[in-house]
Short mmCIF file of C-alpha atoms and ligand atoms in Angstrom, two decimals:
data_model
loop_
_atom_site.label_atom_id
_atom_site.label_comp_id
_atom_site.label_asym_id
_atom_site.label_seq_id
_atom_site.Cartn_x
_atom_site.Cartn_y
_atom_site.Cartn_z
CA MET A 30 5.50 117.78 10.80
CA LYS A 31 7.94 120.32 12.24
CA LYS A 32 11.53 119.11 12.79
CA LEU A 33 13.29 119.27 16.27
CA ILE A 34 16.56 120.83 16.19
CA VAL A 35 18.69 120.43 19.32
CA GLY A 36 21.89 122.37 19.89
CA ASN A 37 23.86 120.53 22.66
CA TRP A 38 26.63 123.23 23.91
CA LYS A 39 28.25 120.54 26.19
CA MET A 40 30.86 122.08 28.47
CA ASN A 41 31.45 125.04 26.11
CA LEU A 42 30.85 128.88 26.05
CA SER A 43 31.25 131.54 29.19
CA ARG A 44 28.02 133.18 30.59
CA ALA A 45 28.24 136.23 28.43
CA GLN A 46 28.82 133.87 25.12
CA ALA A 47 26.13 131.45 26.17
CA ARG A 48 23.77 134.66 26.45
CA ASP A 49 24.90 136.35 22.99
CA LEU A 50 24.28 132.95 21.45
CA ALA A 51 20.82 132.58 22.91
CA THR A 52 20.08 136.34 22.13
CA ALA A 53 21.30 135.70 18.42
CA LEU A 54 18.68 132.80 18.09
CA ALA A 55 15.92 133.98 20.28
CA THR A 56 14.81 136.67 17.91
CA ARG A 57 14.42 134.32 14.90
CA GLU A 58 11.52 131.70 14.09
CA THR A 59 11.22 129.17 11.52
CA PRO A 60 7.81 127.49 10.89
CA LYS A 61 10.09 124.50 9.41
CA ALA A 62 11.35 123.57 13.00
CA ASP A 63 11.45 123.66 16.72
CA ILE A 64 14.33 124.81 18.33
CA VAL A 65 15.73 123.58 21.66
CA LEU A 66 19.32 125.13 23.20
CA CYS A 67 20.99 123.13 25.78
CA PRO A 68 23.20 124.81 27.79
CA ALA A 69 25.74 123.56 30.59
CA HIS A 70 23.56 123.93 34.10
CA VAL A 71 25.17 126.88 35.53
CA TRP A 72 23.83 128.92 32.61
CA LEU A 73 20.55 127.35 32.40
CA ALA A 74 19.08 130.56 34.31
CA ALA A 75 20.84 133.21 32.30
CA VAL A 76 19.69 131.55 29.12
CA ALA A 77 16.11 130.99 30.50
CA ARG A 78 15.94 134.71 31.06
CA THR A 79 17.09 135.45 27.24
CA LEU A 80 14.75 132.82 25.82
CA GLN A 81 11.54 134.29 27.71
CA ASP A 82 8.87 135.13 25.39
CA SER A 83 10.56 133.44 22.27
CA GLY A 84 9.76 130.57 20.44
CA VAL A 85 12.96 128.80 21.56
CA ARG A 86 12.90 125.96 24.12
CA LEU A 87 15.20 125.52 26.78
CA GLY A 88 17.07 122.01 27.50
CA ALA A 89 19.41 120.63 29.76
CA GLN A 90 22.24 118.51 29.50
CA ASP A 91 21.60 115.76 32.10
CA VAL A 92 19.22 115.22 34.96
CA SER A 93 19.44 113.00 38.33
CA ALA A 94 17.33 110.09 38.51
CA HIS A 95 16.62 111.08 42.10
CA ASP A 96 13.80 113.67 43.10
CA SER A 97 15.68 115.35 46.28
CA GLY A 98 18.04 114.09 48.75
CA ALA A 99 21.91 113.42 49.65
CA PHE A 100 23.08 113.28 45.96
CA THR A 101 25.91 115.78 46.10
CA GLY A 102 26.68 117.44 42.69
CA GLU A 103 23.36 116.26 41.25
CA ILE A 104 20.35 118.41 39.58
CA SER A 105 16.81 117.41 39.91
CA ALA A 106 14.10 117.18 37.45
CA ALA A 107 12.05 119.56 39.76
CA MET A 108 14.77 122.20 39.55
CA LEU A 109 15.39 122.19 36.24
CA GLN A 110 11.40 122.57 35.72
CA GLU A 111 11.51 125.46 38.01
CA LEU A 112 14.12 127.21 35.05
CA ASN A 113 11.50 126.38 32.59
CA VAL A 114 13.38 123.43 31.07
CA SER A 115 11.48 121.55 28.47
CA TYR A 116 13.75 119.02 27.42
CA VAL A 117 16.57 117.13 29.10
CA ILE A 118 19.40 115.03 27.08
CA VAL A 119 19.85 111.54 28.90
CA GLY A 120 22.40 108.78 28.09
CA HIS A 121 24.54 110.79 26.02
CA SER A 122 27.42 108.73 24.95
CA GLU A 123 29.90 111.09 26.72
CA ARG A 124 27.94 110.36 30.01
CA ARG A 125 27.53 106.57 29.27
CA HIS A 126 31.33 106.43 28.41
CA HIS A 127 33.29 108.76 31.11
CA HIS A 128 30.43 108.51 33.97
CA LEU A 129 29.96 104.61 33.30
CA GLU A 130 26.10 105.18 32.90
CA THR A 131 24.07 102.16 32.48
CA ASP A 132 20.63 101.47 30.65
CA PRO A 133 18.83 101.18 33.69
CA GLN A 134 19.99 104.51 34.98
CA VAL A 135 19.47 106.14 31.90
CA ARG A 136 15.72 105.15 31.88
CA ALA A 137 15.64 106.38 35.73
CA LYS A 138 16.95 109.69 34.66
CA ALA A 139 13.97 109.76 31.69
CA GLU A 140 11.25 108.89 34.21
CA ALA A 141 12.36 111.32 36.59
CA ALA A 142 12.29 114.00 33.88
CA ILE A 143 8.74 112.74 32.92
CA ARG A 144 7.62 112.87 36.43
CA HIS A 145 8.13 116.73 36.27
CA GLY A 146 6.73 117.43 32.79
CA ILE A 147 10.16 117.49 31.16
CA ILE A 148 10.92 115.65 27.80
CA PRO A 149 13.78 113.49 27.74
CA ILE A 150 15.91 112.98 24.81
CA ILE A 151 17.35 109.70 25.09
CA CYS A 152 20.51 108.77 23.10
CA VAL A 153 21.39 105.53 21.60
CA GLY A 154 24.23 104.38 19.42
CA GLU A 155 26.82 102.17 18.92
CA THR A 156 30.85 102.53 18.80
CA ALA A 157 33.05 102.04 16.02
CA PHE A 158 34.15 98.69 17.35
CA GLU A 159 30.38 97.35 17.68
CA ARG A 160 29.77 98.51 13.82
CA GLU A 161 32.65 96.93 12.81
CA GLY A 162 31.59 93.79 14.35
CA GLY A 163 28.17 94.35 12.54
CA ARG A 164 26.23 94.31 16.04
CA GLN A 165 25.03 97.72 15.53
CA GLN A 166 21.25 97.05 15.69
CA GLU A 167 21.85 94.37 18.45
CA ILE A 168 23.10 97.14 20.64
CA VAL A 169 20.82 99.91 20.12
CA ALA A 170 18.01 97.18 20.40
CA ARG A 171 19.38 96.41 23.76
CA GLN A 172 19.62 100.21 24.60
CA LEU A 173 16.32 100.87 23.45
CA ASP A 174 14.78 97.93 25.66
CA GLU A 175 16.67 98.81 28.36
CA SER A 176 16.75 102.74 28.77
CA LEU A 177 13.39 103.88 27.41
CA PRO A 178 10.39 104.19 30.14
CA LYS A 179 7.46 102.12 29.92
CA THR A 180 5.02 105.11 29.34
CA GLY A 181 5.18 109.13 29.16
CA THR A 182 6.25 111.25 25.89
CA TYR A 183 10.38 110.95 25.00
CA VAL A 184 12.57 111.52 22.39
CA VAL A 185 14.81 109.08 21.12
CA ALA A 186 18.40 110.41 19.49
CA TYR A 187 20.28 108.16 17.50
CA GLU A 188 24.05 109.20 17.91
CA PRO A 189 26.42 106.77 16.23
CA VAL A 190 29.49 106.92 18.91
CA TRP A 191 32.23 107.30 16.20
CA ALA A 192 30.35 110.05 14.35
CA ILE A 193 30.42 112.66 17.35
CA GLY A 194 32.88 115.18 17.37
CA THR A 195 34.92 113.39 14.57
CA GLY A 196 33.81 114.98 11.30
CA LYS A 197 32.53 111.33 10.26
CA THR A 198 29.03 111.31 9.53
CA ALA A 199 27.15 107.96 8.93
CA THR A 200 26.18 107.32 5.24
CA ILE A 201 22.57 108.14 4.48
CA GLN A 202 21.74 104.40 3.81
CA ASP A 203 23.27 103.98 7.25
CA ILE A 204 21.10 106.52 8.96
CA GLU A 205 17.84 105.48 6.98
CA LYS A 206 18.20 101.78 7.78
CA MET A 207 18.87 102.44 11.60
CA HIS A 208 16.12 105.07 12.05
CA ARG A 209 13.64 102.53 10.19
CA PHE A 210 14.91 99.85 12.57
CA ILE A 211 14.13 102.19 15.52
CA ARG A 212 10.82 103.00 14.67
CA GLU A 213 10.10 99.27 14.13
CA THR A 214 11.39 98.59 17.52
CA LEU A 215 9.17 101.19 18.93
CA ALA A 216 6.30 99.97 17.34
CA ARG A 217 6.57 96.79 19.23
CA ARG A 218 6.59 99.04 22.43
CA VAL A 219 4.18 101.88 22.06
CA ASP A 220 0.82 102.43 20.34
CA ARG A 221 1.83 105.21 18.10
CA ALA A 222 5.42 104.65 17.27
CA GLU A 223 4.85 106.56 14.14
CA GLN A 224 4.79 109.83 16.48
CA VAL A 225 7.81 109.49 18.30
CA THR A 226 10.34 111.73 17.29
CA ILE A 227 13.81 110.39 16.36
CA LEU A 228 16.97 112.58 16.14
CA TYR A 229 19.81 111.91 14.23
CA GLY A 230 23.18 113.23 16.17
CA GLY A 231 26.96 113.01 15.03
CA SER A 232 28.91 115.76 13.06
CA VAL A 233 25.79 117.48 11.81
CA LYS A 234 26.57 120.50 10.04
CA ALA A 235 24.72 123.08 7.84
CA ALA A 236 26.17 121.34 5.03
CA ASN A 237 24.78 117.85 5.44
CA ALA A 238 21.46 118.43 7.29
CA PRO A 239 19.37 119.30 4.33
CA GLU A 240 20.17 115.70 3.26
CA ILE A 241 19.80 114.02 6.82
CA LEU A 242 16.53 115.95 7.55
CA ALA A 243 15.03 114.64 4.54
CA THR A 244 15.81 110.97 4.90
CA ALA A 245 12.78 108.88 6.12
CA ASN A 246 11.99 108.45 9.90
CA VAL A 247 14.50 111.51 10.58
CA ASP A 248 12.58 113.83 12.85
CA GLY A 249 15.24 116.20 13.63
CA VAL A 250 18.69 116.48 14.68
CA LEU A 251 21.25 116.75 18.01
CA VAL A 252 23.82 118.97 16.93
CA GLY A 253 27.04 119.43 19.25
CA GLY A 254 30.06 121.30 17.65
CA ALA A 255 27.92 123.27 14.89
CA SER A 256 25.43 124.38 17.80
CA LEU A 257 27.94 126.90 19.07
CA GLN A 258 27.78 129.29 16.15
CA ALA A 259 24.46 130.96 15.38
CA GLU A 260 24.73 131.27 11.67
CA GLU A 261 25.78 127.57 11.29
CA PHE A 262 22.98 126.44 13.89
CA TRP A 263 20.34 128.74 12.36
CA ALA A 264 21.31 127.32 8.74
CA ILE A 265 20.72 123.68 10.08
CA ALA A 266 17.23 124.76 11.49
CA GLN A 267 16.30 126.27 7.92
CA SER A 268 17.32 123.19 6.06
P1 PGA B 472 28.98 116.80 17.36
O1 PGA B 472 28.01 116.41 18.64
O2 PGA B 472 27.48 117.81 16.48
O3 PGA B 472 29.70 117.98 17.73
O4 PGA B 472 29.36 115.57 16.49
C1 PGA B 472 26.65 115.85 18.51
C2 PGA B 472 26.44 115.32 20.23
O5 PGA B 472 27.23 115.04 20.72
O6 PGA B 472 24.94 115.38 20.50
#
């Protein structure tokens, strides 16, 4: 199966930089991976134009749980769909932390995306404090239970919070163990759990991507910092 390589640009890049980075990647294709770029909302239209006719897909970093109405500052799944968005990240730990998003809200956002034909990338993961207390599986189990929609296609991204933007990656053993746990948990919820894409995220770079992508039950990666440089991100996609 092809790996899914997702670049989360977060709140970075000017419009020109976003277009340049998308241009640098749009012209390349690898049979090994599907590539998704997630720019800030305001650059979605510019990047969508750049990616037109390329094999690279467009993703967004968040979506409203509501379809329309009085929700100042929010962006609906229908609006994203009009911009050719194929994927949307929901429940990223930065949104759970800074915007106090709860599991039920994450689930509602995922359901809104699915209603409009967009695949949600649902993020889960424990904090350093929770891991120190040996509670990582309990936390991830609760997040899966409460933030996954009952039906529809979705991607799960395991991102240990302490590994995001810190340069610390989980050990291969930790990744393998948690991804197996996620797969087993999914098997109790859905018929074809083996077909659900499970991503790993947290300080993924070209140097550690081959080993991470070779780990059992890792179907791709969600990349933050290292997705901002074309060569580094491309090297990850080729691993
Ligand atoms: P990072 O971010 O690769 O910079 O650690 C990953 C993410 O937040 O999705």
